[in-house]
Amino acid sequence: MKLIAKTLYGLENILANELTGLGAKDVRPVNRAVVFEGDQSILYKVNYCSRTAMSVLMEIAEFRIRSSDDLHKNSLRIDWKKYLDPDRTFSVVPVIHSPLFSHTGYAGLLLKDAVADWFVQKTGRRPSVSTSNPDIVFNLHISNQQVTVSIDSSVIPLYKRGYRREQGLAPMNEVLAAGIVLLSGWDGTTALLDPMCGSGTIPVEAALIASGIPPGRYRNYFGFQKWMDYNEELFNSIVEECEAAVKKPDLNITCSDISETAVSLAKLNIASAGLSDRISVVQNDFRDLKPEANSGFIIMNPPYGERMKQSESENLYNMIGSTFKHNFPGYKAFLITSDKEALKQIGLKYKEKVTLYNGSLECILVKYELYEGSRKKHGP
């Protein structure tokens, strides 16, 4: 069956590698998603194990239309009893990029009507629509005249892992945090420091990756568990297989922040994830931190955007650059920010950059290779 895993911009290739490793076939990255082929077991496994998928859709119909009426007519040809019955509730999530529809909601309404009309014709009863807690979620994607109807196997987005108990002012999306760790190439064998950890998302995701802990472990629900063909025995066997691969490596992960509140939040979330024995948490100013090893990785998400005035940002980034140069020779540093002007204050030339999005903010992830006597060069 044809499956689509949605992700964040810039993480498509990371997700494609993940899916290939999980056994997916015909893997093809597209914009903010990866298309692939897989059976029911792959669908379950990707939901349970993928770190960089936001949701997983199963395509159920594809057709072309020339008018809005065509959407309703073609939708009536779908065998809806495979996916729904009159006793279950459903909703439709429309994603519309077509001149045929001036209002996204209208296209969604047409599909809802087609589903209801189909059941009335076949059974004399209609399933109810629920916007708050639907049993089944259909995704309607229209690009010009091309229509794709899918069913959402995740429903609750996969970045909502389930371990987060509290969050700070601007928490990082768990999928983004995992993607950054995977982009960095950190493999768990060297030290890892997040010196501005906030609620601890980057260290938690890093520890999950290094330990082989599936992110689905903390969730109590996936959308496919309400599907007509849900195979509980198969899903349980996949969970057992994935959990059997979990390991407990000797990790050197440090989670630090200058804020007492942030440190408390991080400790709470790390404990909730069962990782208190794998991540060290300290309250400290980054400029006062000293490396515990001769080499390692720094991955950080300093404040940026509306959280900071420009002058404050420039002073902060100047301090970050100075600390990189003087305290962490031999390390590789990865920093994500939307503030390209403040980034110049670091005073080091980055070796690589990747464009990512943190929510609606366009950001860049930059890599610095630090060494003794780092020379000051221009930034971006």
mmCIF file of C-alpha atoms in Angstrom:
data_model
loop_
_atom_site.group_PDB
_atom_site.id
_atom_site.type_symbol
_atom_site.label_atom_id
_atom_site.label_comp_id
_atom_site.label_asym_id
_atom_site.label_seq_id
_atom_site.Cartn_x
_atom_site.Cartn_y
_atom_site.Cartn_z
ATOM 1 C CA MET A 1 0.000 0.000 0.000
ATOM 2 C CA LYS A 2 1.074 3.577 -0.670
ATOM 3 C CA LEU A 3 2.010 5.498 2.467
ATOM 4 C CA ILE A 4 3.024 9.111 3.081
ATOM 5 C CA ALA A 5 5.029 10.174 6.120
ATOM 6 C CA LYS A 6 4.858 13.921 6.748
ATOM 7 C CA THR A 7 7.833 15.711 8.256
ATOM 8 C CA LEU A 8 9.359 19.164 8.724
ATOM 9 C CA TYR A 9 11.103 21.024 5.922
ATOM 10 C CA GLY A 10 14.779 20.035 5.765
ATOM 11 C CA LEU A 11 14.320 16.619 7.387
ATOM 12 C CA GLU A 12 13.045 14.753 4.308
ATOM 13 C CA ASN A 13 16.290 12.846 3.671
ATOM 14 C CA ILE A 14 16.730 12.020 7.351
ATOM 15 C CA LEU A 15 13.217 10.569 7.413
ATOM 16 C CA ALA A 16 13.843 8.673 4.162
ATOM 17 C CA ASN A 17 16.886 7.000 5.739
ATOM 18 C CA GLU A 18 14.819 6.141 8.803
ATOM 19 C CA LEU A 19 12.050 4.587 6.732
ATOM 20 C CA THR A 20 14.508 2.527 4.688
ATOM 21 C CA GLY A 21 16.023 1.227 7.917
ATOM 22 C CA LEU A 22 12.558 0.254 9.163
ATOM 23 C CA GLY A 23 11.902 -1.826 6.053
ATOM 24 C CA ALA A 24 9.939 0.574 3.832
ATOM 25 C CA LYS A 25 10.183 0.087 0.054
ATOM 26 C CA ASP A 26 10.283 2.512 -2.893
ATOM 27 C CA VAL A 27 11.171 5.368 -0.556
ATOM 28 C CA ARG A 28 10.939 8.783 -2.226
ATOM 29 C CA PRO A 29 11.473 12.142 -0.461
ATOM 30 C CA VAL A 30 9.175 14.988 -1.525
ATOM 31 C CA ASN A 31 8.537 18.442 -0.032
ATOM 32 C CA ARG A 32 7.941 18.055 3.741
ATOM 33 C CA ALA A 33 7.104 14.377 3.307
ATOM 34 C CA VAL A 34 8.367 10.985 2.178
ATOM 35 C CA VAL A 35 6.317 8.657 -0.016
ATOM 36 C CA PHE A 36 6.894 4.916 0.397
ATOM 37 C CA GLU A 37 5.380 1.455 0.067
ATOM 38 C CA GLY A 38 4.719 -0.877 2.965
ATOM 39 C CA ASP A 39 2.326 -3.375 4.466
ATOM 40 C CA GLN A 40 0.366 -3.187 7.710
ATOM 41 C CA SER A 41 3.382 -4.126 9.818
ATOM 42 C CA ILE A 42 5.453 -1.307 8.279
ATOM 43 C CA LEU A 43 2.616 1.149 8.947
ATOM 44 C CA TYR A 44 2.583 0.147 12.621
ATOM 45 C CA LYS A 45 6.376 0.109 12.901
ATOM 46 C CA VAL A 46 6.854 3.566 11.388
ATOM 47 C CA ASN A 47 4.294 5.058 13.782
ATOM 48 C CA TYR A 48 5.959 3.410 16.766
ATOM 49 C CA CYS A 49 9.613 3.867 15.823
ATOM 50 C CA SER A 50 10.056 6.873 13.537
ATOM 51 C CA ARG A 51 11.718 9.869 15.175
ATOM 52 C CA THR A 52 11.265 12.383 12.367
ATOM 53 C CA ALA A 53 7.785 11.596 10.984
ATOM 54 C CA MET A 54 5.025 13.985 12.035
ATOM 55 C CA SER A 55 2.239 11.660 10.882
ATOM 56 C CA VAL A 56 1.717 8.699 8.567
ATOM 57 C CA LEU A 57 -1.058 8.678 5.958
ATOM 58 C CA MET A 58 -2.345 5.727 3.924
ATOM 59 C CA GLU A 59 -3.601 6.686 0.475
ATOM 60 C CA ILE A 60 -7.064 5.284 -0.299
ATOM 61 C CA ALA A 61 -7.976 7.093 -3.543
ATOM 62 C CA GLU A 62 -6.458 9.306 -6.205
ATOM 63 C CA PHE A 63 -8.283 11.003 -9.084
ATOM 64 C CA ARG A 64 -8.502 14.171 -11.160
ATOM 65 C CA ILE A 65 -11.331 16.717 -11.143
ATOM 66 C CA ARG A 66 -12.420 19.610 -13.345
ATOM 67 C CA SER A 67 -14.990 21.120 -10.997
ATOM 68 C CA SER A 68 -16.055 21.042 -7.362
ATOM 69 C CA ASP A 69 -18.946 18.752 -8.322
ATOM 70 C CA ASP A 70 -16.400 16.212 -9.577
ATOM 71 C CA LEU A 71 -14.976 15.950 -6.057
ATOM 72 C CA HIS A 72 -18.318 14.776 -4.673
ATOM 73 C CA LYS A 73 -19.027 12.423 -7.604
ATOM 74 C CA ASN A 74 -15.606 10.749 -7.522
ATOM 75 C CA SER A 75 -15.669 10.454 -3.736
ATOM 76 C CA LEU A 76 -18.919 8.466 -3.979
ATOM 77 C CA ARG A 77 -16.960 5.783 -5.890
ATOM 78 C CA ILE A 78 -14.722 5.029 -2.876
ATOM 79 C CA ASP A 79 -15.657 1.894 -0.931
ATOM 80 C CA TRP A 80 -15.964 3.678 2.415
ATOM 81 C CA LYS A 81 -16.987 0.566 4.374
ATOM 82 C CA LYS A 82 -13.324 -0.529 4.304
ATOM 83 C CA TYR A 83 -12.452 2.403 6.534
ATOM 84 C CA LEU A 84 -15.574 3.404 8.433
ATOM 85 C CA ASP A 85 -18.979 2.260 9.637
ATOM 86 C CA PRO A 86 -22.049 4.243 10.758
ATOM 87 C CA ASP A 87 -21.192 3.729 14.428
ATOM 88 C CA ARG A 88 -17.814 5.480 14.159
ATOM 89 C CA THR A 89 -17.160 9.201 13.996
ATOM 90 C CA PHE A 90 -14.896 10.864 11.460
ATOM 91 C CA SER A 91 -13.400 14.159 10.423
ATOM 92 C CA VAL A 92 -11.762 15.544 7.291
ATOM 93 C CA VAL A 93 -8.546 17.566 7.222
ATOM 94 C CA PRO A 94 -8.380 19.483 3.902
ATOM 95 C CA VAL A 95 -5.131 20.748 2.360
ATOM 96 C CA ILE A 96 -6.161 22.635 -0.771
ATOM 97 C CA HIS A 97 -4.020 24.342 -3.421
ATOM 98 C CA SER A 98 -6.455 24.670 -6.309
ATOM 99 C CA PRO A 99 -8.238 27.495 -8.164
ATOM 100 C CA LEU A 100 -11.332 25.270 -8.172
ATOM 101 C CA PHE A 101 -11.865 26.076 -4.484
ATOM 102 C CA SER A 102 -11.804 29.569 -3.026
ATOM 103 C CA HIS A 103 -12.404 28.192 0.464
ATOM 104 C CA THR A 104 -10.554 25.200 1.932
ATOM 105 C CA GLY A 105 -13.467 24.318 4.181
ATOM 106 C CA TYR A 106 -15.826 23.900 1.231
ATOM 107 C CA ALA A 107 -13.731 21.093 -0.260
ATOM 108 C CA GLY A 108 -13.674 19.364 3.122
ATOM 109 C CA LEU A 109 -17.451 19.731 3.398
ATOM 110 C CA LEU A 110 -17.949 18.116 -0.021
ATOM 111 C CA LEU A 111 -15.947 15.070 1.044
ATOM 112 C CA LYS A 112 -17.865 14.815 4.339
ATOM 113 C CA ASP A 113 -21.135 14.953 2.392
ATOM 114 C CA ALA A 114 -19.925 12.256 -0.011
ATOM 115 C CA VAL A 115 -19.040 9.934 2.894
ATOM 116 C CA ALA A 116 -22.428 10.505 4.538
ATOM 117 C CA ASP A 117 -24.323 10.116 1.242
ATOM 118 C CA TRP A 118 -22.485 6.854 0.441
ATOM 119 C CA PHE A 119 -23.500 5.300 3.770
ATOM 120 C CA VAL A 120 -27.098 6.487 3.487
ATOM 121 C CA GLN A 121 -27.316 4.905 0.032
ATOM 122 C CA LYS A 122 -25.743 1.626 1.199
ATOM 123 C CA THR A 123 -27.037 1.256 4.770
ATOM 124 C CA GLY A 124 -29.682 3.886 5.409
ATOM 125 C CA ARG A 125 -27.489 5.292 8.224
ATOM 126 C CA ARG A 126 -24.770 7.884 8.280
ATOM 127 C CA PRO A 127 -21.655 8.191 10.464
ATOM 128 C CA SER A 128 -21.352 11.358 12.528
ATOM 129 C CA VAL A 129 -18.698 14.018 12.116
ATOM 130 C CA SER A 130 -16.590 14.821 15.174
ATOM 131 C CA THR A 131 -14.125 17.685 15.196
ATOM 132 C CA SER A 132 -12.871 17.138 18.744
ATOM 133 C CA ASN A 133 -12.309 13.385 19.066
ATOM 134 C CA PRO A 134 -12.972 11.519 15.796
ATOM 135 C CA ASP A 135 -12.427 7.783 15.484
ATOM 136 C CA ILE A 136 -11.213 8.123 11.900
ATOM 137 C CA VAL A 137 -9.439 11.089 10.300
ATOM 138 C CA PHE A 138 -9.381 11.465 6.514
ATOM 139 C CA ASN A 139 -6.899 13.749 4.793
ATOM 140 C CA LEU A 140 -8.011 15.510 1.617
ATOM 141 C CA HIS A 141 -5.185 16.910 -0.523
ATOM 142 C CA ILE A 142 -5.983 18.803 -3.725
ATOM 143 C CA SER A 143 -3.232 20.241 -5.924
ATOM 144 C CA ASN A 144 -4.808 22.030 -8.903
ATOM 145 C CA GLN A 145 -6.930 19.201 -10.388
ATOM 146 C CA GLN A 146 -5.209 16.286 -8.643
ATOM 147 C CA VAL A 147 -7.034 14.841 -5.613
ATOM 148 C CA THR A 148 -5.574 12.459 -3.052
ATOM 149 C CA VAL A 149 -7.704 11.040 -0.244
ATOM 150 C CA SER A 150 -5.845 9.402 2.634
ATOM 151 C CA ILE A 151 -6.564 8.079 6.104
ATOM 152 C CA ASP A 152 -4.423 9.308 9.006
ATOM 153 C CA SER A 153 -2.864 6.412 10.916
ATOM 154 C CA SER A 154 -1.386 8.653 13.624
ATOM 155 C CA VAL A 155 -4.170 11.220 14.323
ATOM 156 C CA ILE A 156 -2.293 12.671 17.296
ATOM 157 C CA PRO A 157 0.895 14.077 15.692
ATOM 158 C CA LEU A 158 3.922 11.885 16.318
ATOM 159 C CA TYR A 159 5.965 14.743 17.764
ATOM 160 C CA LYS A 160 3.655 14.509 20.774
ATOM 161 C CA ARG A 161 5.712 11.691 22.236
ATOM 162 C CA GLY A 162 3.982 11.589 25.601
ATOM 163 C CA TYR A 163 6.964 12.102 27.908
ATOM 164 C CA ARG A 164 6.763 15.894 28.150
ATOM 165 C CA ARG A 165 5.167 16.919 31.442
ATOM 166 C CA GLU A 166 5.975 20.624 31.399
ATOM 167 C CA GLN A 167 7.331 23.061 28.823
ATOM 168 C CA GLY A 168 9.009 26.436 28.767
ATOM 169 C CA LEU A 169 8.106 29.565 26.814
ATOM 170 C CA ALA A 170 9.260 28.301 23.404
ATOM 171 C CA PRO A 171 9.625 24.515 23.507
ATOM 172 C CA MET A 172 11.271 22.797 20.559
ATOM 173 C CA ASN A 173 9.230 20.316 18.568
ATOM 174 C CA GLU A 174 10.435 16.793 19.398
ATOM 175 C CA VAL A 175 10.673 15.832 15.719
ATOM 176 C CA LEU A 176 12.871 18.870 15.058
ATOM 177 C CA ALA A 177 15.094 18.037 18.049
ATOM 178 C CA ALA A 178 15.531 14.432 16.913
ATOM 179 C CA GLY A 179 16.192 15.593 13.353
ATOM 180 C CA ILE A 180 18.928 17.966 14.494
ATOM 181 C CA VAL A 181 20.629 15.222 16.517
ATOM 182 C CA LEU A 182 20.504 12.886 13.506
ATOM 183 C CA LEU A 183 21.763 15.639 11.177
ATOM 184 C CA SER A 184 24.692 16.272 13.528
ATOM 185 C CA GLY A 185 25.988 12.724 13.188
ATOM 186 C CA TRP A 186 26.345 12.244 16.959
ATOM 187 C CA ASP A 187 26.362 8.500 17.585
ATOM 188 C CA GLY A 188 26.365 8.269 21.375
ATOM 189 C CA THR A 189 30.055 7.391 21.713
ATOM 190 C CA THR A 190 31.225 10.931 22.506
ATOM 191 C CA ALA A 191 30.151 13.653 24.922
ATOM 192 C CA LEU A 192 27.053 15.701 24.115
ATOM 193 C CA LEU A 193 26.210 19.052 25.708
ATOM 194 C CA ASP A 194 23.105 21.188 25.383
ATOM 195 C CA PRO A 195 24.065 24.361 27.313
ATOM 196 C CA MET A 196 20.724 26.142 26.838
ATOM 197 C CA CYS A 197 18.488 23.138 27.297
ATOM 198 C CA GLY A 198 15.157 24.757 28.157
ATOM 199 C CA SER A 199 12.795 21.895 28.970
ATOM 200 C CA GLY A 200 15.355 19.297 27.869
ATOM 201 C CA THR A 201 13.979 18.179 24.491
ATOM 202 C CA ILE A 202 17.321 17.873 22.653
ATOM 203 C CA PRO A 203 19.046 15.786 25.376
ATOM 204 C CA VAL A 204 15.978 13.544 25.745
ATOM 205 C CA GLU A 205 15.746 12.877 22.011
ATOM 206 C CA ALA A 206 19.505 12.256 21.851
ATOM 207 C CA ALA A 207 19.302 9.716 24.674
ATOM 208 C CA LEU A 208 16.345 7.985 22.995
ATOM 209 C CA ILE A 209 18.324 7.705 19.754
ATOM 210 C CA ALA A 210 21.500 6.409 21.404
ATOM 211 C CA SER A 211 19.524 3.907 23.482
ATOM 212 C CA GLY A 212 17.376 2.707 20.604
ATOM 213 C CA ILE A 213 14.246 3.574 22.580
ATOM 214 C CA PRO A 214 11.271 3.918 20.216
ATOM 215 C CA PRO A 215 9.537 7.283 20.669
ATOM 216 C CA GLY A 216 6.156 5.550 20.480
ATOM 217 C CA ARG A 217 6.839 3.907 23.839
ATOM 218 C CA TYR A 218 5.289 6.806 25.740
ATOM 219 C CA ARG A 219 2.093 7.108 23.690
ATOM 220 C CA ASN A 220 -1.131 5.362 24.640
ATOM 221 C CA TYR A 221 -2.892 5.777 21.298
ATOM 222 C CA PHE A 222 -2.327 5.677 17.540
ATOM 223 C CA GLY A 223 -5.070 6.414 15.014
ATOM 224 C CA PHE A 224 -4.777 2.996 13.351
ATOM 225 C CA GLN A 225 -5.991 1.356 16.577
ATOM 226 C CA LYS A 226 -9.531 2.432 15.623
ATOM 227 C CA TRP A 227 -9.298 1.260 12.020
ATOM 228 C CA MET A 228 -11.634 -1.446 10.732
ATOM 229 C CA ASP A 229 -8.723 -3.824 10.055
ATOM 230 C CA TYR A 230 -6.678 -3.127 13.208
ATOM 231 C CA ASN A 231 -4.577 -6.172 14.102
ATOM 232 C CA GLU A 232 -3.801 -5.930 17.811
ATOM 233 C CA GLU A 233 -1.723 -9.118 17.822
ATOM 234 C CA LEU A 234 0.481 -7.817 15.014
ATOM 235 C CA PHE A 235 0.953 -4.428 16.692
ATOM 236 C CA ASN A 236 1.861 -6.055 20.024
ATOM 237 C CA SER A 237 4.451 -8.246 18.288
ATOM 238 C CA ILE A 238 6.009 -5.160 16.685
ATOM 239 C CA VAL A 239 6.142 -3.380 20.038
ATOM 240 C CA GLU A 240 7.860 -6.417 21.583
ATOM 241 C CA GLU A 241 10.353 -6.606 18.708
ATOM 242 C CA CYS A 242 11.227 -2.902 18.959
ATOM 243 C CA GLU A 243 11.494 -2.919 22.746
ATOM 244 C CA ALA A 244 13.778 -5.977 22.614
ATOM 245 C CA ALA A 245 16.275 -3.915 20.587
ATOM 246 C CA VAL A 246 16.601 -1.234 23.314
ATOM 247 C CA LYS A 247 20.079 -0.991 24.814
ATOM 248 C CA LYS A 248 21.655 0.867 27.709
ATOM 249 C CA PRO A 249 24.893 2.436 26.486
ATOM 250 C CA ASP A 250 27.329 4.369 28.627
ATOM 251 C CA LEU A 251 26.309 7.897 27.674
ATOM 252 C CA ASN A 252 27.879 11.255 28.454
ATOM 253 C CA ILE A 253 25.005 13.711 27.927
ATOM 254 C CA THR A 254 24.871 16.984 29.852
ATOM 255 C CA CYS A 255 21.830 19.204 29.984
ATOM 256 C CA SER A 256 22.448 22.727 31.298
ATOM 257 C CA ASP A 257 20.689 26.064 31.555
ATOM 258 C CA ILE A 258 21.226 29.327 33.429
ATOM 259 C CA SER A 259 17.557 29.322 34.451
ATOM 260 C CA GLU A 260 16.547 27.473 37.589
ATOM 261 C CA THR A 261 13.034 27.080 36.187
ATOM 262 C CA ALA A 262 14.332 25.564 32.944
ATOM 263 C CA VAL A 263 16.531 23.115 34.843
ATOM 264 C CA SER A 264 13.538 22.026 36.948
ATOM 265 C CA LEU A 265 11.432 21.511 33.815
ATOM 266 C CA ALA A 266 14.203 19.545 32.140
ATOM 267 C CA LYS A 267 14.621 17.280 35.160
ATOM 268 C CA LEU A 268 10.876 16.620 35.226
ATOM 269 C CA ASN A 269 10.717 15.702 31.527
ATOM 270 C CA ILE A 270 13.888 13.598 31.661
ATOM 271 C CA ALA A 271 12.498 11.673 34.618
ATOM 272 C CA SER A 272 9.179 11.219 32.815
ATOM 273 C CA ALA A 273 11.078 9.654 29.910
ATOM 274 C CA GLY A 274 12.912 7.343 32.322
ATOM 275 C CA LEU A 275 16.296 8.813 31.404
ATOM 276 C CA SER A 276 17.504 10.355 34.662
ATOM 277 C CA ASP A 277 20.358 7.841 34.803
ATOM 278 C CA ARG A 278 21.513 8.725 31.273
ATOM 279 C CA ILE A 279 21.437 12.541 31.290
ATOM 280 C CA SER A 280 23.217 14.856 33.735
ATOM 281 C CA VAL A 281 21.364 18.088 34.506
ATOM 282 C CA VAL A 282 23.129 21.155 35.909
ATOM 283 C CA GLN A 283 22.274 24.799 36.420
ATOM 284 C CA ASN A 284 25.059 26.906 34.970
ATOM 285 C CA ASP A 285 25.899 29.817 32.708
ATOM 286 C CA PHE A 286 27.298 28.546 29.405
ATOM 287 C CA ARG A 287 30.357 30.774 29.698
ATOM 288 C CA ASP A 288 31.289 29.005 32.937
ATOM 289 C CA LEU A 289 30.985 25.476 31.586
ATOM 290 C CA LYS A 290 34.120 23.433 30.990
ATOM 291 C CA PRO A 291 34.285 20.323 28.806
ATOM 292 C CA GLU A 292 34.426 16.924 30.488
ATOM 293 C CA ALA A 293 36.196 15.420 27.462
ATOM 294 C CA ASN A 294 38.720 16.500 24.827
ATOM 295 C CA SER A 295 36.143 16.218 22.083
ATOM 296 C CA GLY A 296 32.424 15.996 21.741
ATOM 297 C CA PHE A 297 29.310 17.681 20.402
ATOM 298 C CA ILE A 298 27.435 20.810 21.415
ATOM 299 C CA ILE A 299 23.860 21.070 20.158
ATOM 300 C CA MET A 300 22.002 24.187 21.199
ATOM 301 C CA ASN A 301 18.874 26.205 20.595
ATOM 302 C CA PRO A 302 19.584 29.676 22.006
ATOM 303 C CA PRO A 303 16.783 32.242 22.347
ATOM 304 C CA TYR A 304 15.922 34.073 19.140
ATOM 305 C CA GLY A 305 13.058 35.769 17.358
ATOM 306 C CA GLU A 306 10.489 37.602 19.462
ATOM 307 C CA ARG A 307 12.029 36.308 22.677
ATOM 308 C CA MET A 308 15.029 38.670 22.349
ATOM 309 C CA LYS A 309 15.772 42.310 21.565
ATOM 310 C CA GLN A 310 18.410 42.688 18.824
ATOM 311 C CA SER A 311 21.003 44.148 21.195
ATOM 312 C CA GLU A 312 20.440 41.297 23.655
ATOM 313 C CA SER A 313 20.751 38.756 20.854
ATOM 314 C CA GLU A 314 24.022 40.208 19.639
ATOM 315 C CA ASN A 315 25.516 40.171 23.138
ATOM 316 C CA LEU A 316 24.334 36.595 23.696
ATOM 317 C CA TYR A 317 25.767 35.323 20.413
ATOM 318 C CA ASN A 318 29.046 37.130 21.037
ATOM 319 C CA MET A 319 29.286 35.270 24.356
ATOM 320 C CA ILE A 320 28.458 31.964 22.648
ATOM 321 C CA GLY A 321 31.238 32.472 20.102
ATOM 322 C CA SER A 322 33.761 33.410 22.768
ATOM 323 C CA THR A 323 32.842 30.361 24.849
ATOM 324 C CA PHE A 324 33.096 28.096 21.803
ATOM 325 C CA LYS A 325 36.609 29.365 21.067
ATOM 326 C CA HIS A 326 38.038 29.438 24.558
ATOM 327 C CA ASN A 327 36.302 26.568 26.364
ATOM 328 C CA PHE A 328 35.551 23.893 23.785
ATOM 329 C CA PRO A 329 38.448 23.281 21.388
ATOM 330 C CA GLY A 330 38.097 19.878 19.752
ATOM 331 C CA TYR A 331 34.292 19.987 19.794
ATOM 332 C CA LYS A 332 31.762 20.173 16.985
ATOM 333 C CA ALA A 333 29.021 22.711 17.680
ATOM 334 C CA PHE A 334 25.560 22.814 16.112
ATOM 335 C CA LEU A 335 23.339 25.836 16.650
ATOM 336 C CA ILE A 336 19.844 26.530 15.323
ATOM 337 C CA THR A 337 18.614 30.095 14.998
ATOM 338 C CA SER A 338 16.407 32.377 12.946
ATOM 339 C CA ASP A 339 18.546 35.414 13.787
ATOM 340 C CA LYS A 340 21.106 35.577 10.991
ATOM 341 C CA GLU A 341 22.290 39.043 12.037
ATOM 342 C CA ALA A 342 23.048 38.000 15.603
ATOM 343 C CA LEU A 343 24.758 34.864 14.319
ATOM 344 C CA LYS A 344 27.484 37.052 12.815
ATOM 345 C CA GLN A 345 28.495 37.993 16.372
ATOM 346 C CA ILE A 346 29.761 34.459 16.987
ATOM 347 C CA GLY A 347 32.868 35.439 15.041
ATOM 348 C CA LEU A 348 33.497 32.031 13.516
ATOM 349 C CA LYS A 349 32.869 30.770 10.006
ATOM 350 C CA TYR A 350 30.452 27.893 10.011
ATOM 351 C CA LYS A 351 31.392 24.802 8.046
ATOM 352 C CA GLU A 352 27.872 23.720 7.040
ATOM 353 C CA LYS A 353 24.325 25.030 7.188
ATOM 354 C CA VAL A 354 20.875 23.519 6.708
ATOM 355 C CA THR A 355 17.590 25.400 6.420
ATOM 356 C CA LEU A 356 14.955 24.148 8.880
ATOM 357 C CA TYR A 357 11.692 25.440 10.303
ATOM 358 C CA ASN A 358 10.911 25.797 14.003
ATOM 359 C CA GLY A 359 7.162 26.249 13.858
ATOM 360 C CA SER A 360 6.600 29.028 11.310
ATOM 361 C CA LEU A 361 10.080 30.488 11.800
ATOM 362 C CA GLU A 362 12.609 29.832 9.063
ATOM 363 C CA CYS A 363 15.869 28.903 10.767
ATOM 364 C CA ILE A 364 19.319 27.704 9.872
ATOM 365 C CA LEU A 365 21.227 24.950 11.610
ATOM 366 C CA VAL A 366 24.924 25.794 11.451
ATOM 367 C CA LYS A 367 27.910 23.578 12.216
ATOM 368 C CA TYR A 368 31.174 24.855 13.672
ATOM 369 C CA GLU A 369 34.323 22.787 14.009
ATOM 370 C CA LEU A 370 36.175 24.215 16.983
ATOM 371 C CA TYR A 371 39.899 23.977 17.495
ATOM 372 C CA GLU A 372 42.642 25.536 19.588
ATOM 373 C CA GLY A 373 43.189 29.157 18.604
ATOM 374 C CA SER A 374 40.129 29.438 16.377
ATOM 375 C CA ARG A 375 40.618 32.420 14.099
ATOM 376 C CA LYS A 376 37.937 35.066 13.897
ATOM 377 C CA LYS A 377 36.234 35.041 10.525
ATOM 378 C CA HIS A 378 33.077 36.502 9.093
ATOM 379 C CA GLY A 379 29.795 34.779 9.842
ATOM 380 C CA PRO A 380 27.008 34.185 7.377
#
